[in-house]
Short mmCIF file of C-alpha atoms in Angstrom, two decimals:
data_model
loop_
_atom_site.label_atom_id
_atom_site.label_comp_id
_atom_site.label_asym_id
_atom_site.label_seq_id
_atom_site.Cartn_x
_atom_site.Cartn_y
_atom_site.Cartn_z
CA MET A 1 -0.01 0.32 0.06
CA THR A 2 1.42 3.42 -1.06
CA ASP A 3 1.69 6.41 1.45
CA THR A 4 -1.39 8.70 0.93
CA ARG A 5 0.50 11.61 0.84
CA LEU A 6 2.74 10.54 -2.33
CA LEU A 7 -0.45 9.42 -3.77
CA HIS A 8 -2.03 13.01 -3.42
CA THR A 9 0.94 14.96 -4.14
CA VAL A 10 1.21 13.78 -7.93
CA GLY A 11 -2.12 15.07 -8.48
CA VAL A 12 -1.65 18.47 -6.65
CA ARG A 13 1.46 19.21 -8.57
CA ALA A 14 -0.35 18.17 -11.94
CA ILE A 15 -2.99 20.70 -11.58
CA GLU A 16 -0.67 23.22 -10.81
CA TRP A 17 0.73 22.29 -14.37
CA LEU A 18 -2.04 22.45 -16.33
CA TRP A 19 -3.08 25.70 -14.54
CA ALA A 20 0.21 27.25 -15.40
CA HIS A 21 -0.38 26.02 -18.95
CA ARG A 22 -3.88 26.55 -19.32
CA ASP A 23 -3.31 28.65 -22.55
CA GLY A 24 -2.55 25.01 -23.97
CA PHE A 25 -6.20 24.30 -24.05
CA ARG A 26 -6.49 25.91 -27.46
CA LEU A 27 -8.47 25.60 -30.79
CA GLU A 28 -7.58 26.31 -34.08
CA PRO A 29 -10.63 28.40 -35.41
CA ASP A 30 -8.53 29.19 -38.87
CA VAL A 31 -7.97 25.73 -39.71
CA ASP A 32 -9.11 24.35 -42.66
CA PRO A 33 -12.57 22.19 -41.74
CA GLU A 34 -11.43 19.48 -44.09
CA ILE A 35 -8.23 18.94 -41.76
CA GLY A 36 -10.36 18.87 -38.18
CA PHE A 37 -11.41 21.76 -36.57
CA LEU A 38 -12.73 19.16 -33.98
CA ASP A 39 -9.23 17.50 -33.33
CA ARG A 40 -8.19 19.69 -30.52
CA PHE A 41 -11.42 19.59 -28.40
CA LYS A 42 -10.28 16.45 -27.13
CA PRO A 43 -7.90 18.02 -24.52
CA VAL A 44 -10.86 20.40 -23.43
CA GLY A 45 -13.21 17.69 -22.69
CA GLU A 46 -10.81 15.22 -21.14
CA LEU A 47 -10.00 18.15 -18.80
CA ALA A 48 -13.52 18.59 -18.00
CA LEU A 49 -14.03 14.85 -17.34
CA VAL A 50 -10.64 14.62 -14.84
CA CYS A 51 -11.77 17.89 -12.77
CA LYS A 52 -15.32 16.48 -12.40
CA VAL A 53 -13.78 13.73 -10.78
CA LEU A 54 -11.51 15.70 -8.49
CA PHE A 55 -14.79 17.51 -7.27
CA ARG A 56 -16.49 14.43 -7.01
CA GLU A 57 -14.00 12.52 -4.63
CA GLY A 58 -13.80 15.30 -2.66
CA VAL A 59 -10.13 14.59 -1.84
CA ALA A 60 -8.55 17.72 -3.18
CA GLY A 61 -7.03 20.33 -1.07
CA SER A 62 -8.71 23.91 -1.29
CA ARG A 63 -5.95 25.34 -3.45
CA GLN A 64 -6.07 22.16 -5.97
CA ALA A 65 -9.94 22.76 -6.02
CA GLU A 66 -9.87 26.35 -6.57
CA LEU A 67 -7.49 26.11 -9.50
CA ALA A 68 -9.20 23.31 -11.23
CA ARG A 69 -12.48 25.37 -10.87
CA ARG A 70 -10.41 28.53 -12.39
CA LEU A 71 -9.40 26.18 -15.21
CA LEU A 72 -12.69 24.94 -16.17
CA ASP A 73 -14.04 28.29 -16.08
CA HIS A 74 -11.00 29.22 -18.24
CA VAL A 75 -11.64 26.66 -20.91
CA TRP A 76 -15.39 27.35 -20.78
CA ARG A 77 -14.87 31.02 -21.47
CA GLU A 78 -11.81 31.40 -23.50
CA THR A 79 -11.26 28.18 -25.27
CA LEU A 80 -14.80 27.37 -25.95
CA GLY A 81 -16.02 30.74 -25.84
CA GLY A 82 -18.90 30.14 -23.44
CA GLY A 83 -20.06 27.16 -25.71
CA SER A 84 -20.34 28.88 -28.78
CA MET A 85 -17.20 27.08 -30.33
CA LEU A 86 -19.07 23.79 -29.53
CA VAL A 87 -21.86 25.22 -31.49
CA ARG A 88 -19.60 26.03 -34.35
CA GLY A 89 -18.07 22.24 -34.23
CA GLN A 90 -21.38 20.64 -34.40
CA ARG A 91 -22.36 22.86 -37.35
CA THR A 92 -18.91 22.07 -39.37
CA GLU A 93 -19.66 18.49 -38.59
CA PRO A 94 -23.39 17.65 -37.75
CA ILE A 95 -23.00 13.86 -37.19
CA SER A 96 -19.60 13.93 -35.07
CA PRO A 97 -20.02 13.12 -31.53
CA ILE A 98 -17.14 15.16 -30.63
CA PRO A 99 -18.92 18.02 -29.62
CA PHE A 100 -21.71 16.14 -27.67
CA GLU A 101 -18.68 14.27 -25.84
CA THR A 102 -16.95 17.37 -24.70
CA TYR A 103 -20.16 19.22 -23.76
CA LEU A 104 -21.28 16.29 -21.29
CA PRO A 105 -19.04 17.03 -18.28
CA PHE A 106 -19.40 20.36 -18.43
CA LYS A 107 -23.16 20.12 -18.46
CA GLU A 108 -22.50 17.61 -15.45
CA LEU A 109 -20.74 20.46 -13.75
CA GLY A 110 -23.29 23.38 -14.33
CA TYR A 111 -22.33 24.63 -17.55
CA HIS A 112 -25.04 25.02 -20.30
CA GLN A 113 -25.31 25.53 -23.90
CA PRO A 114 -28.77 24.64 -25.34
CA GLU A 115 -28.06 24.61 -29.05
CA ILE A 116 -25.70 21.37 -28.45
CA GLU A 117 -28.30 19.85 -26.07
CA ARG A 118 -31.01 20.08 -29.03
CA ALA A 119 -28.47 18.70 -31.32
CA ALA A 120 -27.67 15.80 -28.85
CA VAL A 121 -31.19 14.75 -28.97
CA LEU A 122 -31.93 15.28 -32.27
CA ASP A 123 -28.61 12.97 -32.91
CA HIS A 124 -30.04 10.53 -30.64
CA ARG A 125 -33.02 10.08 -33.07
CA LEU A 126 -30.62 9.43 -36.29
CA ASP A 127 -29.74 5.82 -37.23
CA SER A 128 -26.66 7.81 -38.80
CA TRP A 129 -25.63 8.44 -35.34
CA CYS A 130 -25.93 4.36 -34.47
CA ALA A 131 -24.26 3.60 -37.61
CA PHE A 132 -21.23 5.96 -37.19
CA GLU A 133 -17.96 3.86 -37.24
CA VAL A 134 -16.21 4.14 -34.09
CA THR A 135 -14.01 1.41 -32.28
CA PRO A 136 -16.17 -0.61 -30.16
CA THR A 137 -14.57 0.89 -26.94
CA ARG A 138 -15.82 4.51 -28.04
CA ARG A 139 -19.15 3.07 -28.91
CA LEU A 140 -19.54 1.81 -25.40
CA GLY A 141 -18.30 5.41 -24.10
CA LEU A 142 -20.89 7.35 -26.48
CA SER A 143 -24.02 5.10 -25.04
CA ALA A 144 -22.50 5.65 -21.30
CA PHE A 145 -22.56 9.77 -22.45
CA GLN A 146 -26.24 9.59 -23.79
CA ARG A 147 -27.35 7.53 -20.69
CA ARG A 148 -25.44 10.50 -18.27
CA PHE A 149 -27.06 13.15 -20.67
CA GLY A 150 -30.55 11.49 -19.81
CA LEU A 151 -31.11 9.86 -22.99
CA ARG A 152 -32.08 6.09 -23.90
CA PRO A 153 -28.54 4.94 -24.83
CA ARG A 154 -28.43 3.59 -28.58
CA PRO A 155 -27.28 0.76 -28.44
CA PRO A 156 -27.56 -0.08 -24.53
CA GLU A 157 -24.35 -0.48 -22.97
CA HIS A 158 -24.45 -4.31 -22.11
CA GLU A 159 -24.71 -4.71 -25.79
CA ALA A 160 -22.03 -2.19 -26.84
CA LEU A 161 -19.74 -3.62 -24.09
CA LYS A 162 -20.04 -7.27 -25.72
CA ALA A 163 -17.91 -6.01 -28.95
CA THR A 164 -15.08 -4.59 -26.74
CA TRP A 165 -11.78 -6.39 -26.21
CA LEU A 166 -12.20 -6.23 -22.22
CA ALA A 167 -15.64 -7.99 -22.49
CA ARG A 168 -14.47 -11.18 -24.35
CA THR A 169 -11.35 -11.54 -21.42
CA PRO A 170 -8.91 -12.84 -24.02
CA GLU A 171 -5.29 -14.05 -23.42
CA PRO A 172 -3.59 -11.28 -21.18
CA TRP A 173 0.05 -11.88 -22.85
CA THR A 174 -1.41 -10.71 -26.06
CA VAL A 175 -1.92 -7.34 -24.71
CA GLU A 176 0.19 -4.17 -26.31
CA GLY A 177 -0.10 -0.62 -25.95
CA HIS A 178 -3.25 0.16 -28.17
CA ILE A 179 -5.16 -3.03 -26.43
CA ALA A 180 -3.81 -1.50 -23.13
CA TYR A 181 -5.54 1.78 -23.70
CA ASP A 182 -8.99 -0.01 -24.89
CA VAL A 183 -8.99 -1.97 -21.78
CA THR A 184 -8.65 1.24 -19.73
CA HIS A 185 -11.24 3.08 -21.27
CA ALA A 186 -13.76 0.35 -21.49
CA VAL A 187 -13.24 0.70 -17.45
CA PHE A 188 -13.70 4.39 -17.63
CA HIS A 189 -16.65 3.82 -19.26
CA LEU A 190 -18.18 1.30 -17.21
CA THR A 191 -17.52 2.94 -13.95
CA ASP A 192 -18.62 6.37 -15.29
CA TRP A 193 -14.49 7.45 -14.84
CA GLY A 194 -14.41 5.70 -11.25
CA GLU A 195 -17.63 7.04 -9.72
CA ASN A 196 -19.42 3.84 -9.93
CA PRO A 197 -16.85 0.94 -9.41
CA GLY A 198 -19.78 -1.29 -9.36
CA GLY A 199 -20.47 -0.52 -12.91
CA LEU A 200 -17.65 -2.86 -13.48
CA PRO A 201 -19.25 -6.47 -14.11
CA PRO A 202 -17.66 -9.08 -11.50
CA ARG A 203 -16.14 -11.22 -14.39
CA LEU A 204 -14.34 -8.13 -15.78
CA ALA A 205 -13.26 -7.11 -12.36
CA ASP A 206 -12.05 -10.45 -11.66
CA TYR A 207 -10.25 -10.80 -15.03
CA LEU A 208 -8.35 -7.33 -14.34
CA ALA A 209 -7.52 -8.25 -10.51
CA VAL A 210 -5.78 -11.22 -12.09
CA TRP A 211 -3.76 -9.97 -14.93
CA LEU A 212 -3.64 -6.28 -14.16
CA PRO A 213 -0.47 -6.57 -11.99
CA VAL A 214 1.51 -7.82 -14.76
CA TRP A 215 0.52 -5.03 -17.13
CA ILE A 216 1.14 -2.48 -14.38
CA ASP A 217 4.63 -4.05 -13.76
CA ASP A 218 5.54 -4.31 -17.80
CA TRP A 219 4.75 -0.84 -18.53
CA LEU A 220 6.43 0.59 -15.45
CA ASP A 221 9.56 -0.81 -16.58
CA LEU A 222 8.85 0.18 -19.95
CA ARG A 223 8.65 3.71 -18.39
CA ARG A 224 5.26 4.46 -20.57
CA TRP A 225 3.94 6.88 -17.94
CA ASP A 226 0.93 7.69 -19.96
CA LEU A 227 -0.33 4.22 -20.14
CA LEU A 228 0.78 3.33 -16.50
CA GLY A 229 -1.05 6.35 -15.40
CA GLU A 230 -4.26 5.08 -17.14
CA LEU A 231 -3.41 1.49 -15.43
CA LEU A 232 -3.15 3.09 -12.06
CA VAL A 233 -6.67 4.16 -12.58
CA VAL A 234 -8.12 0.99 -13.39
CA ASP A 235 -6.32 -0.44 -10.40
CA ALA A 236 -8.34 2.50 -8.34
CA CYS A 237 -11.73 1.39 -10.02
CA LEU A 238 -11.33 -2.51 -8.63
CA PRO A 239 -13.16 -3.61 -5.82
CA ARG A 240 -9.77 -4.17 -4.13
CA PRO A 241 -6.97 -1.91 -5.16
CA THR A 242 -3.50 -2.82 -4.93
CA LEU A 243 -2.32 0.95 -4.86
CA ASP A 244 1.10 -0.81 -6.10
CA GLU A 245 3.83 0.77 -4.36
CA ARG A 246 6.50 0.17 -6.55
CA ALA A 247 4.62 1.34 -9.74
CA TRP A 248 3.30 4.44 -7.88
CA ALA A 249 7.12 5.44 -6.41
CA GLY A 250 8.16 5.01 -10.28
CA PHE A 251 5.33 6.97 -11.41
CA ALA A 252 5.73 9.89 -9.20
CA GLU A 253 9.76 9.76 -9.29
CA ALA A 254 8.72 10.28 -13.49
CA GLN A 255 6.85 13.58 -12.87
CA ARG A 256 8.90 16.90 -12.96
CA ALA A 257 8.82 19.13 -10.27
CA ASP A 258 6.89 21.69 -12.01
CA GLY A 259 4.23 18.85 -12.30
CA ALA A 260 4.72 17.87 -15.78
CA MET A 261 4.42 14.33 -16.29
CA PRO A 262 6.23 12.81 -19.36
CA ALA A 263 4.38 10.57 -21.87
CA VAL A 264 7.27 8.11 -22.17
CA ARG A 265 10.73 8.27 -20.44
CA GLU A 266 11.95 11.82 -20.02
CA MET A 267 10.16 15.00 -20.74
CA PRO A 268 10.85 15.79 -24.59
CA ASP A 269 12.97 18.25 -25.46
CA ILE A 270 10.79 21.01 -27.10
CA ALA A 271 11.06 24.47 -27.14
CA ASP A 272 7.78 25.31 -28.32
CA PRO A 273 5.37 25.80 -25.61
CA ASP A 274 2.29 24.56 -27.70
CA GLU A 275 4.23 21.51 -28.94
CA LEU A 276 5.26 21.08 -25.36
CA PHE A 277 1.55 21.13 -24.26
CA ASP A 278 0.55 18.91 -26.67
CA ALA A 279 3.22 16.24 -25.87
CA VAL A 280 2.48 16.29 -22.04
CA TYR A 281 -0.88 17.40 -21.21
CA HIS A 282 -2.64 14.03 -21.66
CA PRO A 283 -0.14 12.24 -19.28
CA THR A 284 -0.29 15.14 -16.77
CA LEU A 285 -4.19 15.09 -16.56
CA VAL A 286 -4.23 11.36 -16.25
CA ALA A 287 -1.56 12.00 -13.44
CA ALA A 288 -4.30 13.99 -11.87
CA PHE A 289 -6.88 11.46 -12.27
CA ALA A 290 -5.09 8.53 -10.95
CA SER A 291 -3.71 10.41 -8.08
CA THR A 292 -7.62 11.66 -7.12
CA LEU A 293 -8.91 8.30 -7.38
CA ALA A 294 -6.04 6.36 -5.52
CA THR A 295 -6.38 9.03 -2.99
CA SER A 296 -9.64 8.41 -2.56
CA ARG A 297 -9.55 4.92 -2.27
CA ALA A 298 -6.76 4.89 0.12
CA LEU A 299 -8.64 7.32 2.03
CA ALA A 300 -11.53 5.15 2.07
CA GLY A 301 -9.32 2.04 3.21
CA LEU A 302 -8.24 4.23 6.32
CA THR A 303 -12.17 5.24 7.16
CA GLN A 304 -12.74 1.13 6.69
CA ALA A 305 -10.03 0.03 8.73
CA ALA A 306 -10.87 2.61 11.42
CA SER A 307 -14.53 1.64 11.90
CA MET B 1 38.98 -13.70 -27.36
CA LYS B 2 39.70 -16.93 -25.75
CA GLN B 3 36.94 -16.73 -23.15
CA SER B 4 34.21 -15.83 -25.75
CA GLY B 5 35.14 -18.18 -27.85
CA THR B 6 34.99 -21.06 -25.49
CA SER B 7 31.51 -19.70 -24.15
CA ALA B 8 30.28 -19.74 -27.92
CA LEU B 9 31.15 -23.32 -28.43
CA LEU B 10 29.59 -24.22 -25.24
CA GLN B 11 26.40 -22.30 -26.17
CA ASP B 12 26.35 -24.49 -29.62
CA ALA B 13 27.27 -27.58 -27.52
CA VAL B 14 24.10 -26.94 -25.39
CA LEU B 15 21.98 -26.03 -28.39
CA ASP B 16 22.95 -29.20 -30.18
CA MET B 17 22.11 -31.21 -27.04
CA ALA B 18 18.88 -29.85 -26.45
CA SER B 19 17.74 -30.19 -29.69
CA SER B 20 18.48 -33.65 -29.94
CA VAL B 21 16.26 -34.22 -26.47
CA ALA B 22 13.39 -31.92 -28.24
CA SER B 23 13.57 -34.31 -31.32
CA ALA B 24 13.41 -37.20 -28.93
CA LEU B 25 10.39 -35.72 -27.60
CA ARG B 26 8.54 -34.68 -31.05
CA GLY B 27 5.32 -37.16 -31.16
CA GLY B 28 6.02 -38.53 -28.18
CA GLY B 29 9.32 -39.80 -28.21
CA HIS B 30 9.55 -42.02 -31.31
CA ALA B 31 12.48 -40.30 -32.49
CA PRO B 32 15.88 -41.17 -31.94
CA ASP B 33 17.78 -39.35 -29.28
CA ASP B 34 21.48 -39.40 -30.39
CA ILE B 35 23.35 -36.95 -28.12
CA THR B 36 26.10 -38.99 -27.68
CA THR B 37 26.30 -41.12 -31.03
CA GLY B 38 28.91 -39.29 -32.52
CA GLY B 39 29.08 -35.90 -33.90
CA GLY B 40 28.46 -34.26 -30.50
CA PRO B 41 30.95 -32.34 -28.32
CA SER B 42 33.10 -34.07 -26.50
CA GLY B 43 35.58 -34.23 -22.89
CA ASP B 44 35.20 -30.83 -21.02
CA LEU B 45 32.44 -28.92 -23.36
CA GLU B 46 30.38 -32.13 -23.19
CA LEU B 47 30.11 -32.22 -19.62
CA ALA B 48 29.72 -28.37 -19.23
CA ALA B 49 26.85 -28.64 -22.02
CA ALA B 50 25.23 -31.36 -20.05
CA ARG B 51 25.36 -29.64 -16.92
CA VAL B 52 23.56 -26.76 -18.13
CA LEU B 53 20.89 -28.98 -19.66
CA GLY B 54 21.01 -31.17 -16.42
CA ALA B 55 18.16 -33.76 -15.69
CA ASP B 56 16.22 -32.90 -19.00
CA LEU B 57 19.03 -35.10 -20.37
CA VAL B 58 16.75 -37.86 -19.35
CA LEU B 59 13.31 -36.46 -20.28
CA PRO B 60 12.69 -38.86 -23.24
CA THR B 61 13.12 -41.65 -20.66
CA VAL B 62 11.00 -39.83 -18.13
CA LEU B 63 8.14 -38.79 -20.12
CA CYS B 64 8.06 -41.12 -23.11
CA GLY B 65 9.49 -44.41 -21.60
CA ILE B 66 12.67 -44.54 -23.99
CA PRO B 67 15.46 -46.58 -22.22
CA PRO B 68 18.31 -44.61 -21.84
CA THR B 69 21.71 -45.39 -23.71
CA ALA B 70 24.66 -46.24 -21.57
CA ASP B 71 26.42 -43.51 -23.07
CA ARG B 72 23.63 -41.05 -21.86
CA LEU B 73 23.86 -42.56 -18.25
CA ASP B 74 27.85 -42.64 -18.47
CA LEU B 75 27.42 -38.84 -19.17
CA ILE B 76 25.31 -37.92 -16.50
CA ARG B 77 27.56 -39.76 -13.94
CA ARG B 78 30.60 -38.03 -15.33
CA THR B 79 28.81 -34.80 -15.07
CA LEU B 80 27.76 -35.15 -11.65
CA GLU B 81 31.32 -35.99 -10.57
CA ALA B 82 32.78 -33.11 -12.39
CA PHE B 83 30.43 -30.34 -11.04
CA PRO B 84 29.63 -31.02 -7.44
CA PRO B 85 28.08 -27.90 -6.24
CA ARG B 86 30.02 -25.59 -3.90
CA PRO B 87 28.93 -24.78 -0.71
CA GLU B 88 28.20 -21.18 -1.88
CA ALA B 89 26.80 -21.90 -5.00
CA PRO B 90 23.23 -20.25 -5.53
CA PRO B 91 20.17 -22.30 -4.61
CA THR B 92 19.17 -22.73 -8.43
CA VAL B 93 22.72 -24.19 -8.92
CA ARG B 94 22.14 -26.60 -6.02
CA TRP B 95 18.73 -27.80 -6.94
CA SER B 96 19.94 -28.50 -10.65
CA HIS B 97 22.69 -30.82 -9.35
CA TRP B 98 19.89 -32.72 -6.83
CA ALA B 99 17.57 -32.86 -10.15
CA LEU B 100 19.87 -34.54 -12.24
CA ARG B 101 21.00 -36.82 -9.56
CA ARG B 102 17.24 -37.78 -9.12
CA ALA B 103 17.00 -38.34 -12.86
CA LEU B 104 20.18 -40.51 -12.96
CA ARG B 105 18.86 -42.66 -10.03
CA GLN B 106 15.48 -43.16 -11.67
CA ALA B 107 16.72 -43.58 -15.10
CA ASP B 108 19.37 -46.08 -13.89
CA PRO B 109 18.10 -47.54 -10.40
CA SER B 110 20.45 -50.62 -10.42
CA GLY B 111 23.23 -48.58 -12.05
CA SER B 112 26.79 -48.63 -10.60
CA GLY B 113 27.49 -45.31 -8.65
CA SER B 114 23.80 -44.01 -8.49
CA ASP B 115 22.24 -43.44 -5.04
CA GLU B 116 19.70 -46.08 -3.91
CA ARG B 117 18.20 -43.43 -1.71
CA ARG B 118 16.43 -40.55 -2.93
CA PRO B 119 19.09 -37.49 -2.47
CA PRO B 120 18.54 -35.08 0.22
CA GLU B 121 16.80 -32.09 -1.08
CA PRO B 122 18.79 -28.78 -0.61
CA ASP B 123 17.16 -25.71 1.44
CA ALA B 124 14.36 -24.11 -0.62
CA ALA B 125 13.71 -21.03 1.62
CA TRP B 126 14.85 -18.81 -0.91
CA LEU B 127 11.78 -19.02 -2.68
CA ASP B 128 9.29 -18.27 0.64
CA GLY B 129 7.45 -14.95 -0.26
CA VAL B 130 9.36 -13.54 -3.42
CA PRO B 131 7.69 -11.37 -5.57
CA TRP B 132 6.11 -13.13 -8.28
CA PRO B 133 8.55 -12.02 -11.33
CA PHE B 134 11.30 -13.59 -9.24
CA LEU B 135 9.83 -16.75 -8.48
CA THR B 136 9.01 -17.03 -11.89
CA HIS B 137 12.33 -16.62 -13.03
CA GLN B 138 13.70 -19.30 -10.37
CA LEU B 139 11.07 -21.45 -11.44
CA ALA B 140 11.88 -21.41 -15.39
CA VAL B 141 15.67 -21.99 -14.56
CA LEU B 142 14.68 -24.71 -12.57
CA ALA B 143 11.72 -26.01 -15.18
CA SER B 144 13.64 -29.72 -15.37
CA LEU B 145 12.06 -30.16 -11.77
CA ALA B 146 8.47 -29.64 -13.40
CA LEU B 147 7.75 -33.21 -13.91
CA PRO B 148 4.16 -34.83 -12.96
CA GLY B 149 4.06 -36.75 -9.70
CA GLN B 150 7.40 -35.97 -8.52
CA ASP B 151 7.53 -33.87 -5.64
CA CYS B 152 10.34 -31.57 -4.18
CA ALA B 153 10.02 -28.66 -2.63
CA PRO B 154 10.35 -25.87 -5.68
CA ALA B 155 6.84 -28.00 -7.13
CA ARG B 156 5.59 -27.52 -3.93
CA ALA B 157 6.28 -23.75 -3.80
CA ALA B 158 4.92 -23.45 -7.23
CA ARG B 159 1.85 -25.28 -6.48
CA ALA B 160 0.85 -22.88 -3.50
CA ARG B 161 1.49 -19.83 -6.18
CA THR B 162 -0.39 -20.59 -9.38
CA LEU B 163 -1.51 -17.45 -9.85
CA ASP B 164 1.82 -15.95 -9.72
CA VAL B 165 3.26 -18.20 -12.09
CA ALA B 166 0.67 -17.43 -14.47
CA ARG B 167 1.44 -13.97 -14.17
CA GLY B 168 5.25 -14.59 -14.54
CA PHE B 169 4.22 -16.60 -18.08
CA VAL B 170 2.47 -13.54 -19.01
CA ARG B 171 5.23 -11.17 -18.04
CA ALA B 172 7.71 -13.76 -19.85
CA VAL B 173 5.74 -13.42 -23.05
CA ARG B 174 5.39 -9.83 -23.07
CA ARG B 175 9.03 -9.32 -22.62
CA ARG B 176 9.92 -11.75 -25.29
CA ASP B 177 11.75 -14.02 -23.17
CA TRP B 178 10.78 -17.19 -24.68
CA LEU B 179 12.95 -19.58 -22.56
CA GLN B 180 11.48 -18.27 -19.12
CA ALA B 181 7.99 -18.21 -20.74
CA ALA B 182 8.49 -21.79 -21.73
CA GLY B 183 9.71 -22.83 -18.57
CA ALA B 184 6.91 -21.19 -16.90
CA GLY B 185 4.34 -22.58 -19.08
CA ARG B 186 6.03 -26.14 -18.19
CA TRP B 187 5.57 -25.62 -14.75
CA LEU B 188 1.86 -24.25 -15.47
CA THR B 189 0.99 -27.64 -17.11
CA LEU B 190 1.32 -29.12 -13.51
CA LEU B 191 -0.15 -26.84 -11.37
CA PRO B 192 -3.98 -26.62 -10.05
CA ASP B 193 -6.18 -23.91 -10.85
CA VAL B 194 -4.30 -22.17 -13.41
CA PRO B 195 -6.70 -19.10 -14.98
CA GLU B 196 -8.83 -20.07 -17.79
CA THR B 197 -8.10 -16.78 -19.11
CA LEU B 198 -4.73 -17.58 -19.56
CA GLY B 199 -4.93 -19.62 -22.58
CA LEU B 200 -1.92 -21.83 -21.75
CA ALA B 201 -2.23 -24.36 -24.41
CA ALA B 202 -2.23 -21.30 -27.28
CA GLY B 203 0.30 -19.48 -25.26
CA LEU B 204 2.67 -22.65 -25.36
CA ASP B 205 1.84 -22.38 -29.28
CA PHE B 206 2.61 -18.80 -29.45
CA VAL B 207 6.15 -19.45 -27.60
CA GLU B 208 6.90 -22.12 -29.98
CA LEU B 209 6.11 -19.79 -33.00
CA MET B 210 7.94 -16.78 -31.69
CA GLY B 211 10.85 -18.87 -30.12
CA GLY B 212 11.01 -22.33 -31.00
CA ASP B 213 14.32 -21.63 -33.31
CA ASP B 214 16.14 -22.06 -30.25
CA PRO B 215 15.87 -25.59 -29.19
CA ARG B 216 15.74 -25.00 -25.37
CA VAL B 217 12.65 -23.41 -25.83
CA LEU B 218 11.50 -25.90 -28.12
CA LEU B 219 12.67 -28.46 -25.47
CA GLN B 220 10.37 -27.08 -22.88
CA VAL B 221 7.56 -26.59 -25.07
CA ARG B 222 7.62 -29.98 -25.89
CA ALA B 223 8.06 -31.46 -22.49
CA ALA B 224 5.03 -29.05 -21.68
CA ARG B 225 2.70 -30.35 -23.78
CA LEU B 226 3.66 -34.06 -22.81
CA THR B 227 3.37 -33.39 -19.21
CA GLY B 228 0.07 -31.42 -19.94
CA ALA B 229 -1.31 -34.30 -21.86
CA GLY B 230 -0.37 -36.47 -18.82
CA ALA B 231 2.75 -38.51 -19.83
CA LEU B 232 3.93 -41.06 -17.84
CA VAL B 233 6.60 -40.75 -15.16
#
């Protein structure tokens, strides 16, 4: 069992870095629509999801929570133009799920953009939405987001789950990087990003309890911090998290003093601030996510032990 | 240069010997096992190679019932005499020597120079409570002890930690350590309650596909299949 202070500090530092580099959450309004105006929404949506976890778990210190709130206000106002950029994205690609996916966590946090909501309701009626070709894991995520929005998921989540890699509990020695990311995201969607660990079917929780330690050991030694962070999130979503001491020590050690988490091995040598942001924002967000959930589970364990 | 040349010769000798045993195990042991029938290494090199392969030298006898040749038994006797484990030798070396003594006793119970009694077991405390990657590594080094119906302290340690050995198998495959994976897989064919999701049979096929160019890997995979299929001992 890892020292709770170490778990917590990783997240505190990560939020400090994200706040200091908040201008990196940027869209490219002038980009050719054919190239993809929507591509840059991903970091914004992920930030909102992780901040929601941070508020929900209630283990953040006052400064960390304050920075997270200001970060969200910043990206909603400055990056998304109060939601108007989501509308623009939706009008650029009406059937794309990206504006909806980005919007949902903001809505859950109290932000509001009526036109996106109307589009979400309309899309839900379209066969084209169901037929839209995405990976099985993302399809599971879209169904989960529809439920969270208040719609009846199409397809139902239990149907969407069947097509994922994880649902088939395949040979664990075949896992490589892409598969591992599919596994972590399937768990995120099934548990509503750690909010509801009971959403993970016992059969899958048992499978992960057996094999996750091997994958954590492997990607720790490979120093692939982004994926390791996501695997540590999965661990924190299990009925009995290991909060593996060696993995967390390595993960914390990889983090820079300013809170940035390299994706792989060391920090990249990049001078351009935007390029550097793009290279490390994701592992840093994941660090905040993993830290918050692991701290929460560690404290819950202490509470149970004391009662 | 001389040392590296010698070690390359030893490596070749080990591979030749492993290849011969692996061939004998193919299809349940119907192919000839001809390590010592000409063309093989001789003298010290042969003994050193036999020491590396250890008790697996008599696998065709143990698993397939093929009577050992007199040359093979003589090779084992000479190897045991030439390399008695030093007191400070690591546990895997002491256990390998023990396994070879046991193998000789079983392959040639009435032979001159072989112990009538079961050799006393070396200490096995070094495996107590070790992390699963180390446990698997050590067991894979001692894969020649993984035989159906043959008890010993490392086998008991393995039986108590099936899940850890299964994790070690996955770890070895992920790291492309085919020899360790094959050794761990061989142990797993003997262990109770192997998780079904491991996919051991396909895993062994995968190890053979990816690492079977190495006769030592091939030997372990074939041994695993035979033990998994309930080969005689």
